[in-house]
Coordinates of C-alpha atoms and ligand atoms in Angstrom, one line a residue:
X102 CA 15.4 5.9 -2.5
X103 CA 15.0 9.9 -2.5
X104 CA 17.5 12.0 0.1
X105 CA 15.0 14.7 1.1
X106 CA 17.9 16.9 2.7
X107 CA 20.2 18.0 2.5
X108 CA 18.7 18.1 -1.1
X109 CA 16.6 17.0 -2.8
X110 CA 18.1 14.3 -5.2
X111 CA 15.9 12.1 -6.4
X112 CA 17.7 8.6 -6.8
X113 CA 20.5 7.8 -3.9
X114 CA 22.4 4.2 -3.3
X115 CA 22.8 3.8 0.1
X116 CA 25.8 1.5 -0.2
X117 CA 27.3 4.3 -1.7
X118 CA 26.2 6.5 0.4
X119 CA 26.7 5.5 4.4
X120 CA 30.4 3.5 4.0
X121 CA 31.5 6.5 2.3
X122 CA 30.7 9.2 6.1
X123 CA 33.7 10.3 8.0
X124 CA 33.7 9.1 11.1
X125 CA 36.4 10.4 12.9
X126 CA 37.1 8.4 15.9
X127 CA 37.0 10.1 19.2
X128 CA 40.0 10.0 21.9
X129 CA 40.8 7.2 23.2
X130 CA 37.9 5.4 21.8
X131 CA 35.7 4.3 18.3
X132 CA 33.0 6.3 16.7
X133 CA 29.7 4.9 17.9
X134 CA 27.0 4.5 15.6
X135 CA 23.3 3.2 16.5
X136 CA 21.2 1.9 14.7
X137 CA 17.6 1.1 15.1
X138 CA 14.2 1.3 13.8
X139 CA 10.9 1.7 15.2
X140 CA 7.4 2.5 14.0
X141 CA 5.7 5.9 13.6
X142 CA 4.6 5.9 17.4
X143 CA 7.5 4.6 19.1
X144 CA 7.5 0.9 19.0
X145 CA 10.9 -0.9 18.6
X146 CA 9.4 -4.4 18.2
X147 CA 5.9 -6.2 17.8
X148 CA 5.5 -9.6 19.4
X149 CA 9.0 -9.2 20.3
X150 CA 11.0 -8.5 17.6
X151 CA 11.5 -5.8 14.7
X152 CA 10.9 -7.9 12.0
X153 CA 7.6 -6.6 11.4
X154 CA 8.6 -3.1 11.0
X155 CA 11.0 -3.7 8.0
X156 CA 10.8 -4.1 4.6
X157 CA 13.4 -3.8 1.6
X158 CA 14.0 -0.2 2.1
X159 CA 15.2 -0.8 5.5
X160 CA 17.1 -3.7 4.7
X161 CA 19.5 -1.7 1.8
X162 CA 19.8 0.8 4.6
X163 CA 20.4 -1.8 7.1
X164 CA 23.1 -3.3 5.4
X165 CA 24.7 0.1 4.3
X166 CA 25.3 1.1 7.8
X167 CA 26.7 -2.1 9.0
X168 CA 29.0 -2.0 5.9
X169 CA 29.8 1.9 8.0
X170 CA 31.2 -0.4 10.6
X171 CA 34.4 -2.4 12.0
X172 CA 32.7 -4.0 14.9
X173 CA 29.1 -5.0 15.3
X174 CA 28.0 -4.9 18.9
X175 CA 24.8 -6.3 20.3
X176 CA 23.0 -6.8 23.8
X177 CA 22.4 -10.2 24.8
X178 CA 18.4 -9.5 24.8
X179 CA 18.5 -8.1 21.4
X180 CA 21.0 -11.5 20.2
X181 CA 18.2 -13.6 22.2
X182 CA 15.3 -11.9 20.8
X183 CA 16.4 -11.9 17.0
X184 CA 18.5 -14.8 17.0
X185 CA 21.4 -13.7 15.5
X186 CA 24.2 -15.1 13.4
X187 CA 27.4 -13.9 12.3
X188 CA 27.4 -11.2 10.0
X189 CA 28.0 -12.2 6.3
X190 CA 27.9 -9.5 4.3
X191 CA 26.6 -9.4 0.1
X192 CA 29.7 -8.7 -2.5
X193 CA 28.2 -5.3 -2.9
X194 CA 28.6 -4.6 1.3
X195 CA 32.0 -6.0 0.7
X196 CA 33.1 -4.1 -2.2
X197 CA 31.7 -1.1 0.0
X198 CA 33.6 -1.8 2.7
X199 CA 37.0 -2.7 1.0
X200 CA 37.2 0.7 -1.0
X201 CA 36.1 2.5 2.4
X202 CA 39.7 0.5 3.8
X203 CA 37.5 -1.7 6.1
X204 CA 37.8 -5.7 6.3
X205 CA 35.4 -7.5 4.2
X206 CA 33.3 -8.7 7.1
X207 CA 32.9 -6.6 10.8
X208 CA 33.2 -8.4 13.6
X209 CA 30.5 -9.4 16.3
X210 CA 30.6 -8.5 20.1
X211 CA 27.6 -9.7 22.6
X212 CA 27.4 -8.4 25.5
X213 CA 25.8 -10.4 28.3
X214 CA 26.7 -10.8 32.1
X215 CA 25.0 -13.6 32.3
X216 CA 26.2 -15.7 29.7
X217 CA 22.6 -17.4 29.9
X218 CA 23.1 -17.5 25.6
X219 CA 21.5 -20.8 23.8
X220 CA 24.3 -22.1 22.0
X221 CA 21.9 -23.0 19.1
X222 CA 21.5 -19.5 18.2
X223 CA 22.9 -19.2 14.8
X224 CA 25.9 -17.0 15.7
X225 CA 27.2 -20.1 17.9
X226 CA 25.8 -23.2 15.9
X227 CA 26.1 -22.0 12.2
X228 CA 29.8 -21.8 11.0
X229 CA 30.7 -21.3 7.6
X230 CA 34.1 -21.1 5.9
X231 CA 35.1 -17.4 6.4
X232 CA 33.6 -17.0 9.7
X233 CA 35.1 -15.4 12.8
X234 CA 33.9 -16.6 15.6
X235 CA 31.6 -14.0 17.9
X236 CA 33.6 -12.1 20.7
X237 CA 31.6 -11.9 24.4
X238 CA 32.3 -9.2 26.0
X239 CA 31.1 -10.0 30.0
X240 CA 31.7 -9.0 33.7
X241 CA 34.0 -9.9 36.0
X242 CA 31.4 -10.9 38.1
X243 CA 30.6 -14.1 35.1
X244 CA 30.8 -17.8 36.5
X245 CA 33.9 -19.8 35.2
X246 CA 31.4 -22.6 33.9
X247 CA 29.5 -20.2 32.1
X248 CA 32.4 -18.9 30.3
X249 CA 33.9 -22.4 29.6
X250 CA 30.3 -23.4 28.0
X251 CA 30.7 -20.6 25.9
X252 CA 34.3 -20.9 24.8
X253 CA 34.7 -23.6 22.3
X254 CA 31.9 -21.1 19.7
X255 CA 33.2 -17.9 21.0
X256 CA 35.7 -15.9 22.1
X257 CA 34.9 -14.6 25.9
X258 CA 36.3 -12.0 27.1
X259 CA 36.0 -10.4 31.1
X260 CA 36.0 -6.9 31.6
X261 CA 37.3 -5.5 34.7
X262 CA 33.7 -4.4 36.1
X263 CA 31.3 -6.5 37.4
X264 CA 28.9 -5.1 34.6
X265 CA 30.8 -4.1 31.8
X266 CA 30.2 -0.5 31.6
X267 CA 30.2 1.5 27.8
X268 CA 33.7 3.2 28.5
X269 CA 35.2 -0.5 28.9
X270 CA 33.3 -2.1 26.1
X271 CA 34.5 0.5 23.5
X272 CA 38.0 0.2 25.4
X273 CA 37.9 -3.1 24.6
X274 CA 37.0 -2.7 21.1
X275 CA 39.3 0.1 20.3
X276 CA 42.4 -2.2 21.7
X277 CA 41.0 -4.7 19.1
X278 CA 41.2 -1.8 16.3
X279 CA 37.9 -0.2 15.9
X280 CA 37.5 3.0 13.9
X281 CA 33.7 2.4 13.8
X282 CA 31.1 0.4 16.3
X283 CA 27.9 -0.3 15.6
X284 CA 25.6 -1.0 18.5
X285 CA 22.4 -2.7 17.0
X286 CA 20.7 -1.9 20.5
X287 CA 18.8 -2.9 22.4
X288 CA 16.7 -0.2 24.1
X289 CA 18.7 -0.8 27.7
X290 CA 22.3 -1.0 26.2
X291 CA 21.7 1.8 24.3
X292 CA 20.3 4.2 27.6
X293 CA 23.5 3.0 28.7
X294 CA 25.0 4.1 26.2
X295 CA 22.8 7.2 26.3
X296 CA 24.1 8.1 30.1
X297 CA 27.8 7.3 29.2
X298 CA 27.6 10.3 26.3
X299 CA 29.3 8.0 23.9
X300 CA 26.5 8.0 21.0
X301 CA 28.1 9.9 18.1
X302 CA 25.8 8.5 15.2
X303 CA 22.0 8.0 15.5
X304 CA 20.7 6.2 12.4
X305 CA 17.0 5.7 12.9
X306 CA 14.7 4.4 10.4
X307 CA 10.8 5.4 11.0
X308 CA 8.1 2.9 9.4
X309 CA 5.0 3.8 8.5
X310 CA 3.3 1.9 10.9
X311 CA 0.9 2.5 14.4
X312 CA 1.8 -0.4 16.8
X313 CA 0.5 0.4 20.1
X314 CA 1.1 -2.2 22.9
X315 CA 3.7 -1.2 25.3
X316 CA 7.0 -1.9 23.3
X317 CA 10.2 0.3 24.5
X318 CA 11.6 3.5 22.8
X319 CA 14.8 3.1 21.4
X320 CA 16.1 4.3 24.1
X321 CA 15.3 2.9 27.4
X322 CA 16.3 3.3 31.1
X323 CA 18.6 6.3 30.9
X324 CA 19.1 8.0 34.1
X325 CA 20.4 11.2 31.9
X326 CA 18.4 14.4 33.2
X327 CA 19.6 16.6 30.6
X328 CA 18.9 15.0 27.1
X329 CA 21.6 14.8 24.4
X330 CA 21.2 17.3 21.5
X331 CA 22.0 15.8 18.1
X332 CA 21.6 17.1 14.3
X333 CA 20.3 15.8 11.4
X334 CA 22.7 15.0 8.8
X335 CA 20.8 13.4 6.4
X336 CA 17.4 12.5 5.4
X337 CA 16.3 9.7 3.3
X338 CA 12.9 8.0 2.3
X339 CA 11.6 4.9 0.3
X340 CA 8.5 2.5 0.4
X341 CA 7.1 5.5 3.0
X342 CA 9.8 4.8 5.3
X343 CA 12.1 7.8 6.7
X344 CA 15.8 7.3 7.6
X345 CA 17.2 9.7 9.8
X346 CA 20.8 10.2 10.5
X347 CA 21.3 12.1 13.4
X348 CA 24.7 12.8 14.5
X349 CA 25.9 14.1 18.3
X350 CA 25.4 18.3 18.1
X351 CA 28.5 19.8 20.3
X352 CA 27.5 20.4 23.9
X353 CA 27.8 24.4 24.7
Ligands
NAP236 N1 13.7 -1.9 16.5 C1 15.0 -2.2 16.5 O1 15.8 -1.6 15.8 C2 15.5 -3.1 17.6 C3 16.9 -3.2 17.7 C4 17.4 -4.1 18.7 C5 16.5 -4.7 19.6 N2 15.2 -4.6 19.4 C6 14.2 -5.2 20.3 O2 14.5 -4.9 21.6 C7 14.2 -6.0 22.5 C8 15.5 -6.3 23.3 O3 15.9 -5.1 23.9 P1 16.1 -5.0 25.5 O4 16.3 -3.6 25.8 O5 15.0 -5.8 26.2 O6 17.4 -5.8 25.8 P2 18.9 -5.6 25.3 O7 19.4 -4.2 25.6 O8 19.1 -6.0 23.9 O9 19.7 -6.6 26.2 C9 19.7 -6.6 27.6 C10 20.6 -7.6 28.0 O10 21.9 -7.4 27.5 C11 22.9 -7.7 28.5 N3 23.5 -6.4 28.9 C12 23.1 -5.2 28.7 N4 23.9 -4.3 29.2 C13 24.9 -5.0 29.7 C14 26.1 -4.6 30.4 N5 26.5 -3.3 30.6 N6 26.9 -5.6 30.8 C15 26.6 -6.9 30.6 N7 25.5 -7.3 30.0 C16 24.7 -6.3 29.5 C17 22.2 -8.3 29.6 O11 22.1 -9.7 29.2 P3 22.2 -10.9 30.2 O12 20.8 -11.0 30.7 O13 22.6 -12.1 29.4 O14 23.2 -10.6 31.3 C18 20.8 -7.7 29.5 O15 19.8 -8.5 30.1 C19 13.8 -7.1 21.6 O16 12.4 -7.1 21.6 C20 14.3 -6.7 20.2 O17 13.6 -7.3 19.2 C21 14.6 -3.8 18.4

């Protein structure tokens, strides 16, 4: 993988690279990163899901930021969608995140308000030794019986909002001892996330691909009028893929 600025250098690690970022945490609340990927015209998924718009490029980088991170956060469409499990890290993420003063493993944290989650999704059926069980974060608006299905794979948690809004999620999080969230999207948490002025990271990866269709951006739903200026901090590129980390520009 080539970093194309600030540069160039011809031959970069990205496990070496991402863990290693300050990230200095904000008030009162984490660093945010988000992550995402879409495809040379905008697309965040085809039939559904962003598998098709990886490859192993993405992947290193993939893992490299999540070894950036204390607490993985996700949207329950996103967790439906990709059906995910609990994050289990490769010895190399782990000896990333160890000399970086992280845990060996981040945590998990769905969101969802209505706790409509298939509990033979992989992060609720598939437990291994090591594993932490996933934390979801929901409203207070969430039906006890949905929260007792949910509580014997999972740790639930009700926020004091109806709808847990960003502030109380990464309230939440921070109490819990978060330097660094990662949200892994989707599109609608992250416009919230967008409105709420939170995002502090942007890592996007752009594939060489034209998918058409009428996917999201990877950023949807914001009711912002006035669009948040970031930076590029780095630029990186392999297998014809670019990787973009933007970081929040100061307002003024
Ligand atoms: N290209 C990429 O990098 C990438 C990354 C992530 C996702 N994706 C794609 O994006 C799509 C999913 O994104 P999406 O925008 O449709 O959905 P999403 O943002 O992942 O999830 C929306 C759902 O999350 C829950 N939620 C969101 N905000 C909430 C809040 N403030 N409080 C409580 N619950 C909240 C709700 O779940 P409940 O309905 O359970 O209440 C809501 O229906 C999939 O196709 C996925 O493959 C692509």
């Amino acid at each position: 993988m080539r970093r194309l600025l600030p540069g160039p250098v011809a031959d970069v690690d990205p496990m070496e690279l991402y863990p290693a970022l300050a990230r200095p945490k904000p008030a009162g609340r984490p660093w945010l990163m988000v992550n995402m990927i879409a495809s040379a015209d905008g697309a965040v998924a085809v039939e559904g899901t962003s598998g098709a718009l990886g490859n192993p490029a993405d992947e290193a980088v993939f893992s490299a930021v999540r070894a950036s991170a204390d607490w993985i956060v996700a949207a329950a469409g996103t967790v439906r969608a990709e059906r995910y499990g609990l994050p289990r890290p490769a010895a190399a993420s782990r000896r990333a995140r160890l000399a970086a003063g992280r845990t060996e493993r981040p945590r998990l944290a769905v969101v969802s308000a209505s706790l409509d989650l298939d509990l033979g999704l992989p992060l609720f059926s598939d437990r291994r030794p090591g594993d932490t069980p996933p934390v979801v974060l929901t409203g207070s608006a969430a039906a006890t019986e949905a929260v007792k299905r949910l509580e014997p794979f999972s740790e639930v948690v009700r926020l004091r909002s109806p709808r847990p809004q960003p502030a109380e999620i990464l309230a939440e999080l921070d109490h819990r001892g978060a330097g660094v969230v990662l949200s892994e999207g989707g599109p609608s948490f992250n416009g919230q996330l967008a409105d709420a002025g939170v995002i502090d990271e942007l890592c996007l990866s752009v594939a060489a691909l034209l998918v058409g269709g009428a996917s999201s951006r990877i950023v949807h739903g914001s009711v912002r009028s006035v669009p948040s200026r970031m930076r590029i901090d780095h630029l990186l590129e392999a297998s014809d893929t670019l990787f973009i980390r933007y970081v929040a520009a100061p307002t003024g």
